[in-house]
mmCIF file of C-alpha atoms in Angstrom:
data_model
loop_
_atom_site.group_PDB
_atom_site.id
_atom_site.type_symbol
_atom_site.label_atom_id
_atom_site.label_comp_id
_atom_site.label_asym_id
_atom_site.label_seq_id
_atom_site.Cartn_x
_atom_site.Cartn_y
_atom_site.Cartn_z
ATOM 1 C CA MET Z 22 -105.335 -154.665 186.311
ATOM 2 C CA ARG Z 23 -101.361 -155.076 186.439
ATOM 3 C CA LYS Z 24 -101.399 -151.321 185.161
ATOM 4 C CA ALA Z 25 -103.469 -150.041 188.331
ATOM 5 C CA LEU Z 26 -101.378 -152.069 190.592
ATOM 6 C CA SER Z 27 -98.325 -150.293 189.205
ATOM 7 C CA LEU Z 28 -100.072 -146.787 189.734
ATOM 8 C CA VAL Z 29 -100.862 -147.466 193.200
ATOM 9 C CA ALA Z 30 -97.299 -148.580 194.163
ATOM 10 C CA ALA Z 31 -96.024 -145.401 192.449
ATOM 11 C CA ALA Z 32 -98.344 -143.339 194.234
ATOM 12 C CA THR Z 33 -97.542 -145.085 197.326
ATOM 13 C CA MET Z 34 -93.773 -144.819 196.864
ATOM 14 C CA ALA Z 35 -94.450 -141.311 196.152
ATOM 15 C CA MET Z 36 -95.969 -140.629 199.285
ATOM 16 C CA LEU Z 37 -93.577 -142.361 201.301
ATOM 17 C CA ALA Z 38 -90.800 -140.207 199.629
ATOM 18 C CA LEU Z 39 -92.605 -137.147 200.814
ATOM 19 C CA ASN Z 40 -92.811 -138.153 204.362
ATOM 20 C CA ALA Z 41 -89.400 -139.749 204.588
ATOM 21 C CA PRO Z 42 -87.122 -137.805 206.904
ATOM 22 C CA ALA Z 43 -84.155 -135.881 205.502
ATOM 23 C CA ALA Z 44 -81.192 -137.428 204.821
ATOM 24 C CA SER Z 45 -78.662 -136.880 207.536
ATOM 25 C CA ALA Z 46 -75.755 -134.574 206.406
ATOM 26 C CA ALA Z 47 -72.436 -136.129 205.154
ATOM 27 C CA THR Z 48 -69.633 -137.001 207.622
ATOM 28 C CA SER Z 49 -67.306 -137.630 204.997
ATOM 29 C CA VAL Z 50 -66.417 -136.235 201.476
ATOM 30 C CA THR Z 51 -63.803 -137.094 198.858
ATOM 31 C CA PHE Z 52 -61.991 -134.202 196.897
ATOM 32 C CA GLN Z 53 -62.342 -134.205 193.135
ATOM 33 C CA PRO Z 54 -58.780 -134.006 191.402
ATOM 34 C CA GLN Z 55 -58.486 -130.622 189.833
ATOM 35 C CA SER Z 56 -55.955 -127.782 188.595
ATOM 36 C CA VAL Z 57 -55.928 -124.846 190.913
ATOM 37 C CA LEU Z 58 -54.842 -121.499 190.002
ATOM 38 C CA GLY Z 59 -51.953 -119.660 192.285
ATOM 39 C CA PRO Z 60 -52.129 -115.830 191.603
ATOM 40 C CA GLY Z 61 -48.935 -114.098 190.894
ATOM 41 C CA VAL Z 62 -47.138 -111.892 193.332
ATOM 42 C CA PRO Z 63 -48.800 -108.411 192.859
ATOM 43 C CA LYS Z 64 -46.613 -106.078 190.786
ATOM 44 C CA ASP Z 65 -47.967 -103.209 192.670
ATOM 45 C CA GLY Z 66 -46.324 -104.290 195.968
ATOM 46 C CA SER Z 67 -49.770 -104.778 197.613
ATOM 47 C CA LYS Z 68 -50.251 -107.983 199.902
ATOM 48 C CA THR Z 69 -50.043 -111.501 198.377
ATOM 49 C CA ASP Z 70 -53.128 -112.546 196.192
ATOM 50 C CA GLN Z 71 -54.114 -115.945 197.547
ATOM 51 C CA ASN Z 72 -56.594 -118.164 195.848
ATOM 52 C CA VAL Z 73 -59.038 -119.736 198.545
ATOM 53 C CA VAL Z 74 -60.984 -122.921 196.790
ATOM 54 C CA ALA Z 75 -63.489 -124.671 198.874
ATOM 55 C CA LEU Z 76 -63.331 -128.394 198.365
ATOM 56 C CA GLY Z 77 -65.944 -130.023 200.432
ATOM 57 C CA SER Z 78 -67.750 -129.827 203.743
ATOM 58 C CA VAL Z 79 -68.994 -132.319 206.341
ATOM 59 C CA THR Z 80 -71.442 -131.906 209.230
ATOM 60 C CA LEU Z 81 -71.989 -133.722 212.761
ATOM 61 C CA ASP Z 82 -74.616 -132.791 215.392
ATOM 62 C CA VAL Z 83 -73.013 -132.903 218.767
ATOM 63 C CA THR Z 84 -74.495 -132.423 222.380
ATOM 64 C CA ALA Z 85 -73.166 -129.937 224.575
ATOM 65 C CA THR Z 86 -70.914 -132.302 226.212
ATOM 66 C CA GLN Z 87 -69.423 -133.811 222.960
ATOM 67 C CA THR Z 88 -66.245 -132.902 221.160
ATOM 68 C CA ALA Z 89 -65.697 -133.718 217.467
ATOM 69 C CA HIS Z 90 -62.547 -134.815 215.444
ATOM 70 C CA VAL Z 91 -62.093 -133.220 211.931
ATOM 71 C CA SER Z 92 -59.013 -134.440 209.557
ATOM 72 C CA ALA Z 93 -58.471 -133.327 205.969
ATOM 73 C CA VAL Z 94 -55.921 -134.598 203.680
ATOM 74 C CA MET Z 95 -54.983 -133.243 200.455
ATOM 75 C CA ARG Z 96 -52.084 -134.013 197.773
ATOM 76 C CA VAL Z 97 -50.541 -131.686 195.104
ATOM 77 C CA ASN Z 98 -47.888 -131.648 192.606
ATOM 78 C CA ASN Z 99 -47.133 -130.469 188.942
ATOM 79 C CA ALA Z 100 -46.535 -126.785 189.951
ATOM 80 C CA THR Z 101 -45.766 -124.751 186.813
ATOM 81 C CA ILE Z 102 -44.124 -122.191 189.399
ATOM 82 C CA ARG Z 103 -43.142 -122.577 193.163
ATOM 83 C CA THR Z 104 -46.391 -122.347 194.982
ATOM 84 C CA LEU Z 105 -47.666 -121.577 198.223
ATOM 85 C CA PHE Z 106 -49.942 -124.680 199.155
ATOM 86 C CA ASP Z 107 -52.210 -124.704 202.268
ATOM 87 C CA ASN Z 108 -54.538 -127.078 203.824
ATOM 88 C CA GLU Z 109 -57.214 -125.101 205.970
ATOM 89 C CA ILE Z 110 -60.224 -126.553 207.762
ATOM 90 C CA VAL Z 111 -62.842 -124.038 208.688
ATOM 91 C CA CYS Z 112 -65.638 -125.235 211.445
ATOM 92 C CA LYS Z 113 -68.498 -123.246 212.182
ATOM 93 C CA TRP Z 114 -71.790 -123.641 214.292
ATOM 94 C CA VAL Z 115 -74.365 -121.056 215.490
ATOM 95 C CA GLY Z 116 -72.488 -118.741 217.710
ATOM 96 C CA GLY Z 117 -69.009 -119.870 217.047
ATOM 97 C CA SER Z 118 -66.039 -121.183 214.641
ATOM 98 C CA LYS Z 119 -62.613 -123.021 215.336
ATOM 99 C CA ASN Z 120 -60.153 -123.378 212.180
ATOM 100 C CA THR Z 121 -56.716 -124.803 211.469
ATOM 101 C CA VAL Z 122 -54.061 -124.478 208.587
ATOM 102 C CA LEU Z 123 -51.033 -126.116 207.700
ATOM 103 C CA GLY Z 124 -48.985 -125.319 205.003
ATOM 104 C CA GLN Z 125 -45.578 -125.239 202.657
ATOM 105 C CA ASN Z 126 -44.454 -124.229 199.423
ATOM 106 C CA VAL Z 127 -44.401 -126.814 196.500
ATOM 107 C CA TYR Z 128 -41.390 -126.984 194.119
ATOM 108 C CA GLN Z 129 -41.718 -126.344 190.522
ATOM 109 C CA LYS Z 130 -42.125 -129.866 188.423
ATOM 110 C CA GLY Z 131 -38.849 -130.715 187.186
ATOM 111 C CA SER Z 132 -36.886 -128.675 189.800
ATOM 112 C CA GLY Z 133 -34.463 -131.866 190.449
ATOM 113 C CA LYS Z 134 -36.051 -131.988 194.161
ATOM 114 C CA PRO Z 135 -38.754 -134.355 193.944
ATOM 115 C CA GLU Z 136 -39.240 -134.693 197.514
ATOM 116 C CA TRP Z 137 -40.370 -131.039 197.305
ATOM 117 C CA GLU Z 138 -42.577 -131.179 194.277
ATOM 118 C CA ASP Z 139 -45.116 -133.779 195.556
ATOM 119 C CA VAL Z 140 -46.603 -132.819 198.866
ATOM 120 C CA THR Z 141 -49.327 -134.450 201.088
ATOM 121 C CA LEU Z 142 -50.771 -132.512 203.961
ATOM 122 C CA THR Z 143 -52.867 -133.473 206.801
ATOM 123 C CA ALA Z 144 -54.679 -130.895 208.982
ATOM 124 C CA SER Z 145 -56.766 -132.021 211.945
ATOM 125 C CA GLN Z 146 -58.303 -130.536 214.945
ATOM 126 C CA LEU Z 147 -60.733 -130.981 217.653
ATOM 127 C CA VAL Z 148 -63.790 -129.005 217.993
ATOM 128 C CA HIS Z 149 -65.985 -128.751 221.201
ATOM 129 C CA PRO Z 150 -68.914 -125.906 220.882
ATOM 130 C CA GLY Z 151 -70.103 -126.456 224.590
ATOM 131 C CA VAL Z 152 -73.445 -126.396 223.386
ATOM 132 C CA ALA Z 153 -75.817 -128.672 221.514
ATOM 133 C CA ALA Z 154 -74.733 -127.760 217.964
ATOM 134 C CA ARG Z 155 -74.502 -128.784 214.068
ATOM 135 C CA VAL Z 156 -70.876 -128.170 213.360
ATOM 136 C CA THR Z 157 -70.116 -127.840 209.654
ATOM 137 C CA CYS Z 158 -66.543 -127.919 208.454
ATOM 138 C CA THR Z 159 -65.276 -127.008 205.094
ATOM 139 C CA ALA Z 160 -61.907 -127.663 203.611
ATOM 140 C CA PHE Z 161 -60.166 -125.054 201.612
ATOM 141 C CA ILE Z 162 -57.115 -125.366 199.553
ATOM 142 C CA ARG Z 163 -55.064 -121.889 199.818
ATOM 143 C CA THR Z 164 -52.685 -121.270 196.776
ATOM 144 C CA ALA Z 165 -50.279 -118.353 195.570
ATOM 145 C CA SER Z 166 -47.712 -118.203 193.050
ATOM 146 C CA LEU Z 167 -44.204 -117.193 194.373
ATOM 147 C CA GLY Z 168 -43.353 -115.765 190.980
ATOM 148 C CA TRP Z 169 -44.783 -112.758 189.087
ATOM 149 C CA GLU Z 170 -46.680 -114.954 187.008
ATOM 150 C CA ASP Z 171 -49.756 -117.005 187.892
ATOM 151 C CA SER Z 172 -49.217 -120.574 188.643
ATOM 152 C CA THR Z 173 -51.242 -123.753 188.569
ATOM 153 C CA VAL Z 174 -50.889 -126.785 191.035
ATOM 154 C CA SER Z 175 -52.570 -130.237 190.378
ATOM 155 C CA LEU Z 176 -54.719 -131.376 193.382
ATOM 156 C CA VAL Z 177 -54.255 -135.085 192.844
ATOM 157 C CA GLY Z 178 -56.940 -135.940 195.646
ATOM 158 C CA GLY Z 179 -57.946 -135.978 199.234
ATOM 159 C CA SER Z 180 -60.703 -136.325 201.731
ATOM 160 C CA MET Z 181 -62.145 -135.060 204.814
ATOM 161 C CA ARG Z 182 -64.193 -136.792 207.474
ATOM 162 C CA ILE Z 183 -65.562 -135.709 210.987
ATOM 163 C CA THR Z 184 -66.312 -138.084 214.005
ATOM 164 C CA PRO Z 185 -67.278 -137.941 217.550
ATOM 165 C CA ALA Z 186 -64.278 -137.899 219.823
ATOM 166 C CA GLY Z 187 -65.955 -138.453 223.312
ATOM 167 C CA THR Z 188 -67.162 -136.081 225.930
ATOM 168 C CA GLY Z 189 -65.978 -133.422 228.036
ATOM 169 C CA LYS Z 190 -63.435 -130.544 227.440
ATOM 170 C CA PRO Z 191 -60.744 -131.457 224.701
ATOM 171 C CA ILE Z 192 -57.418 -132.157 225.380
ATOM 172 C CA GLN Z 193 -55.909 -129.853 223.204
ATOM 173 C CA SER Z 194 -53.184 -126.936 222.995
ATOM 174 C CA VAL Z 195 -51.958 -124.572 220.359
ATOM 175 C CA VAL Z 196 -49.342 -122.301 219.898
ATOM 176 C CA PRO Z 197 -50.497 -118.895 219.856
ATOM 177 C CA ALA Z 198 -49.722 -116.088 217.429
ATOM 178 C CA GLY Z 199 -45.996 -115.308 216.960
ATOM 179 C CA LEU Z 200 -42.505 -117.251 216.041
ATOM 180 C CA LEU Z 201 -40.626 -119.122 218.561
ATOM 181 C CA LYS Z 202 -36.843 -119.044 217.500
ATOM 182 C CA VAL Z 203 -34.432 -121.460 217.481
ATOM 183 C CA ASP Z 204 -30.592 -121.071 216.671
ATOM 184 C CA GLY Z 205 -27.079 -121.535 218.126
ATOM 185 C CA SER Z 206 -28.127 -119.263 220.919
ATOM 186 C CA ASN Z 207 -31.514 -120.897 221.808
ATOM 187 C CA PRO Z 208 -31.343 -124.288 220.354
ATOM 188 C CA ILE Z 209 -34.377 -125.757 222.000
ATOM 189 C CA VAL Z 210 -38.308 -124.938 222.249
ATOM 190 C CA ARG Z 211 -40.665 -127.460 223.690
ATOM 191 C CA GLN Z 212 -43.688 -126.445 221.692
ATOM 192 C CA PRO Z 213 -46.693 -127.110 221.249
ATOM 193 C CA SER Z 214 -47.056 -128.550 224.653
ATOM 194 C CA LEU Z 215 -50.075 -130.055 226.613
ATOM 195 C CA PRO Z 216 -49.553 -129.340 230.368
ATOM 196 C CA MET Z 217 -50.497 -132.106 232.864
ATOM 197 C CA PHE Z 218 -53.951 -133.620 232.221
ATOM 198 C CA ASP Z 219 -56.014 -136.462 233.735
ATOM 199 C CA VAL Z 220 -57.629 -139.106 231.533
ATOM 200 C CA ALA Z 221 -61.227 -140.511 232.534
ATOM 201 C CA ALA Z 222 -61.222 -143.888 234.049
ATOM 202 C CA GLY Z 223 -62.065 -146.582 231.515
ATOM 203 C CA ALA Z 224 -59.616 -145.637 228.777
ATOM 204 C CA ASN Z 225 -56.921 -148.021 227.832
ATOM 205 C CA ASN Z 226 -55.028 -146.167 225.325
ATOM 206 C CA LEU Z 227 -54.124 -142.627 224.190
ATOM 207 C CA ASP Z 228 -53.638 -141.210 220.885
ATOM 208 C CA VAL Z 229 -51.723 -138.121 220.464
ATOM 209 C CA VAL Z 230 -51.225 -135.914 217.654
ATOM 210 C CA ALA Z 231 -48.972 -133.129 216.962
ATOM 211 C CA ASP Z 232 -48.229 -130.653 214.125
ATOM 212 C CA VAL Z 233 -45.304 -128.381 213.956
ATOM 213 C CA GLU Z 234 -45.286 -125.690 211.283
ATOM 214 C CA TYR Z 235 -41.477 -124.878 211.210
ATOM 215 C CA LEU Z 236 -40.047 -121.644 209.596
ATOM 216 C CA VAL Z 237 -36.861 -121.389 207.779
ATOM 217 C CA CYS Z 238 -34.961 -118.137 208.386
ATOM 218 C CA HIS Z 239 -36.845 -116.169 211.395
ATOM 219 C CA THR Z 240 -37.835 -112.838 209.926
ATOM 220 C CA ILE Z 241 -35.802 -110.913 212.195
ATOM 221 C CA SER Z 242 -32.504 -112.611 211.473
ATOM 222 C CA ALA Z 243 -30.020 -112.276 208.236
ATOM 223 C CA CYS Z 244 -30.743 -115.125 205.978
ATOM 224 C CA ASP Z 245 -28.635 -117.248 203.417
ATOM 225 C CA LYS Z 246 -31.257 -118.167 200.776
ATOM 226 C CA SER Z 247 -28.826 -120.670 199.380
ATOM 227 C CA ASN Z 248 -28.791 -122.569 202.800
ATOM 228 C CA SER Z 249 -31.168 -124.817 204.829
ATOM 229 C CA SER Z 250 -32.124 -125.057 208.481
ATOM 230 C CA LYS Z 251 -31.898 -128.584 210.069
ATOM 231 C CA ALA Z 252 -33.675 -129.421 213.185
ATOM 232 C CA SER Z 253 -34.999 -132.637 215.196
ATOM 233 C CA PHE Z 254 -38.514 -132.915 216.327
ATOM 234 C CA THR Z 255 -39.412 -135.205 219.227
ATOM 235 C CA LEU Z 256 -43.052 -135.837 220.340
ATOM 236 C CA PHE Z 257 -42.621 -137.045 223.993
ATOM 237 C CA VAL Z 258 -45.778 -138.417 226.040
ATOM 238 C CA ASN Z 259 -45.336 -138.829 229.748
ATOM 239 C CA GLN Z 260 -47.255 -140.652 232.187
ATOM 240 C CA TRP Z 261 -46.999 -139.967 235.871
ATOM 241 C CA LYS Z 262 -47.659 -141.787 239.098
ATOM 242 C CA ALA Z 263 -49.783 -140.727 242.036
ATOM 243 C CA ASP Z 264 -46.733 -139.470 243.946
ATOM 244 C CA GLY Z 265 -45.558 -137.238 241.173
ATOM 245 C CA MET Z 266 -42.711 -139.533 239.841
ATOM 246 C CA LEU Z 267 -42.568 -140.380 236.319
ATOM 247 C CA CYS Z 268 -44.293 -143.674 234.948
ATOM 248 C CA ARG Z 269 -43.100 -144.070 231.584
ATOM 249 C CA THR Z 270 -42.315 -142.198 228.597
ATOM 250 C CA ASP Z 271 -43.103 -142.639 224.916
ATOM 251 C CA SER Z 272 -41.511 -140.757 222.051
ATOM 252 C CA LYS Z 273 -41.522 -140.259 218.289
ATOM 253 C CA SER Z 274 -38.850 -138.438 216.658
ATOM 254 C CA VAL Z 275 -37.913 -137.052 212.974
ATOM 255 C CA THR Z 276 -34.888 -135.090 211.562
ATOM 256 C CA LEU Z 277 -35.597 -132.473 208.682
ATOM 257 C CA ASP Z 278 -33.216 -130.296 206.832
ATOM 258 C CA VAL Z 279 -35.357 -127.807 204.933
ATOM 259 C CA PRO Z 280 -34.310 -125.550 202.372
ATOM 260 C CA TYR Z 281 -34.849 -121.832 202.375
ATOM 261 C CA TYR Z 282 -37.318 -121.838 199.464
ATOM 262 C CA VAL Z 283 -39.448 -124.394 200.895
ATOM 263 C CA HIS Z 284 -39.846 -121.600 203.639
ATOM 264 C CA HIS Z 285 -41.944 -123.403 205.879
ATOM 265 C CA VAL Z 286 -42.619 -127.070 206.254
ATOM 266 C CA VAL Z 287 -45.353 -129.196 208.129
ATOM 267 C CA VAL Z 288 -43.806 -131.670 210.556
ATOM 268 C CA PRO Z 289 -46.539 -134.325 211.488
ATOM 269 C CA LEU Z 290 -45.611 -136.414 214.711
ATOM 270 C CA ASN Z 291 -48.320 -138.820 215.779
ATOM 271 C CA ASN Z 292 -48.170 -141.397 218.601
ATOM 272 C CA ASN Z 293 -51.040 -143.584 218.451
ATOM 273 C CA ASP Z 294 -52.181 -146.137 220.775
ATOM 274 C CA VAL Z 295 -49.993 -145.267 223.708
ATOM 275 C CA PRO Z 296 -50.855 -147.414 226.565
ATOM 276 C CA ILE Z 297 -52.055 -146.250 229.871
ATOM 277 C CA GLN Z 298 -50.115 -147.975 232.501
ATOM 278 C CA LYS Z 299 -52.116 -148.958 235.735
ATOM 279 C CA ALA Z 300 -49.433 -150.878 237.782
ATOM 280 C CA ASP Z 301 -46.755 -149.794 239.672
ATOM 281 C CA GLY Z 302 -48.068 -146.913 241.208
ATOM 282 C CA CYS Z 303 -49.109 -145.121 237.569
ATOM 283 C CA VAL Z 304 -52.188 -143.299 237.327
ATOM 284 C CA PRO Z 305 -53.976 -141.965 234.030
ATOM 285 C CA ARG Z 306 -52.149 -138.600 234.329
ATOM 286 C CA PHE Z 307 -50.291 -137.286 231.162
ATOM 287 C CA ASN Z 308 -48.477 -134.328 229.648
ATOM 288 C CA ALA Z 309 -47.022 -134.162 226.082
ATOM 289 C CA TYR Z 310 -44.955 -131.741 224.120
ATOM 290 C CA VAL Z 311 -42.776 -131.459 221.041
ATOM 291 C CA MET Z 312 -38.867 -130.670 221.416
ATOM 292 C CA VAL Z 313 -37.872 -128.790 218.470
ATOM 293 C CA LYS Z 314 -33.890 -128.961 218.451
ATOM 294 C CA TRP Z 315 -32.079 -126.747 216.219
ATOM 295 C CA LEU Z 316 -29.184 -128.597 214.541
ATOM 296 C CA GLY Z 317 -27.452 -126.411 212.185
ATOM 297 C CA GLY Z 318 -27.769 -123.886 209.258
ATOM 298 C CA GLU Z 319 -30.194 -120.985 209.056
ATOM 299 C CA THR Z 320 -32.318 -119.767 212.073
ATOM 300 C CA GLY Z 321 -35.511 -121.298 212.353
ATOM 301 C CA ALA Z 322 -38.931 -120.932 214.119
ATOM 302 C CA VAL Z 323 -42.006 -122.660 215.348
ATOM 303 C CA GLN Z 324 -44.945 -120.656 213.712
ATOM 304 C CA GLY Z 325 -48.184 -119.862 215.965
ATOM 305 C CA THR Z 326 -51.837 -119.160 215.093
ATOM 306 C CA ALA Z 327 -52.182 -117.468 211.619
ATOM 307 C CA ASN Z 328 -54.066 -114.228 212.004
ATOM 308 C CA ASN Z 329 -56.065 -112.055 209.509
ATOM 309 C CA LEU Z 330 -56.373 -114.929 206.625
ATOM 310 C CA THR Z 331 -58.599 -113.801 203.914
ATOM 311 C CA ASP Z 332 -62.003 -115.516 203.729
ATOM 312 C CA GLY Z 333 -61.964 -115.890 200.098
ATOM 313 C CA ARG Z 334 -60.026 -114.556 197.115
ATOM 314 C CA GLY Z 335 -60.838 -110.675 197.085
ATOM 315 C CA SER Z 336 -62.905 -110.811 200.420
ATOM 316 C CA THR Z 337 -62.534 -108.250 202.851
ATOM 317 C CA GLY Z 338 -63.459 -110.666 205.672
ATOM 318 C CA ARG Z 339 -60.872 -111.881 207.800
ATOM 319 C CA HIS Z 340 -60.248 -114.988 210.381
ATOM 320 C CA ASP Z 341 -57.537 -116.522 212.281
ATOM 321 C CA SER Z 342 -56.646 -120.138 211.919
ATOM 322 C CA ASP Z 343 -54.365 -122.453 214.467
ATOM 323 C CA MET Z 344 -50.876 -123.845 212.828
ATOM 324 C CA SER Z 345 -48.726 -125.511 215.540
ATOM 325 C CA ALA Z 346 -50.785 -127.552 217.697
ATOM 326 C CA VAL Z 347 -50.992 -130.766 219.813
ATOM 327 C CA TYR Z 348 -54.378 -132.748 221.098
ATOM 328 C CA ALA Z 349 -54.912 -136.219 222.602
ATOM 329 C CA VAL Z 350 -57.972 -138.391 222.324
ATOM 330 C CA PRO Z 351 -58.440 -141.259 225.005
ATOM 331 C CA ALA Z 352 -59.464 -144.742 223.708
ATOM 332 C CA VAL Z 353 -61.140 -147.764 225.309
#
């Protein structure tokens, strides 16, 4: 009798499994530690050979009015040769895509500059298809040796997640393709920048995220490769009054002195929980920007969108990815 009951129970469970709805797609993923190849500089003078490795994907179903927030963090070290390291997020849906990439060079282990040997990069963006869609975002690590020989780097770990980020058009701005030079004759650039925007009623705080990709030595200027470029980076978030007068300002700042051989560096500037002032004539109207100020050394530049990145190693497919960008997310 007990055996008969067991068979019935097993059959029932099998039928339930067949009729159960499919599990929902993952909204977060953890990257497995691994060694990643960095192809050597092609000796025939052709373009740099980049390795492009997919680390994991996340998925979110959004309505026509919803925006998604996706963020990926990666940490690498133990480079055998100085190596390019990029953290890229590629998001796709039927009929559209949106991508972002940030990167810098990782020094060889034992270089004597430990701050440039162990690098953690976070890439993030807001995605708004404008139609009901399933958004799938994949994280890629992009690597290339900066010597003639192949290199390897250790991906220590990382993760990616995607979450809903409210409704309506996202508050986001990217620096278009190109380089915005800063030097002694033009020491200040205010980019990336969010023009004036209004926040919907009910929000109490504002999270503002800015990333600057800063290039050491502008490509059209002379460069002392033994030198560095020093600059300060300040994220300003301004709230305004109904009469057009300034209500209040929040700011976060960092100063970096970047060696030439790092070449380009990611400068993250996040200002979370900026309070929305509701008294003294203040209204939920804001603007935000990063002030990049050259302080000395070699010429620098803010890098815009990266064009014509390879879809994969050896692929003929190409795509563009945002680099320097800023966005804001209202919070209740």
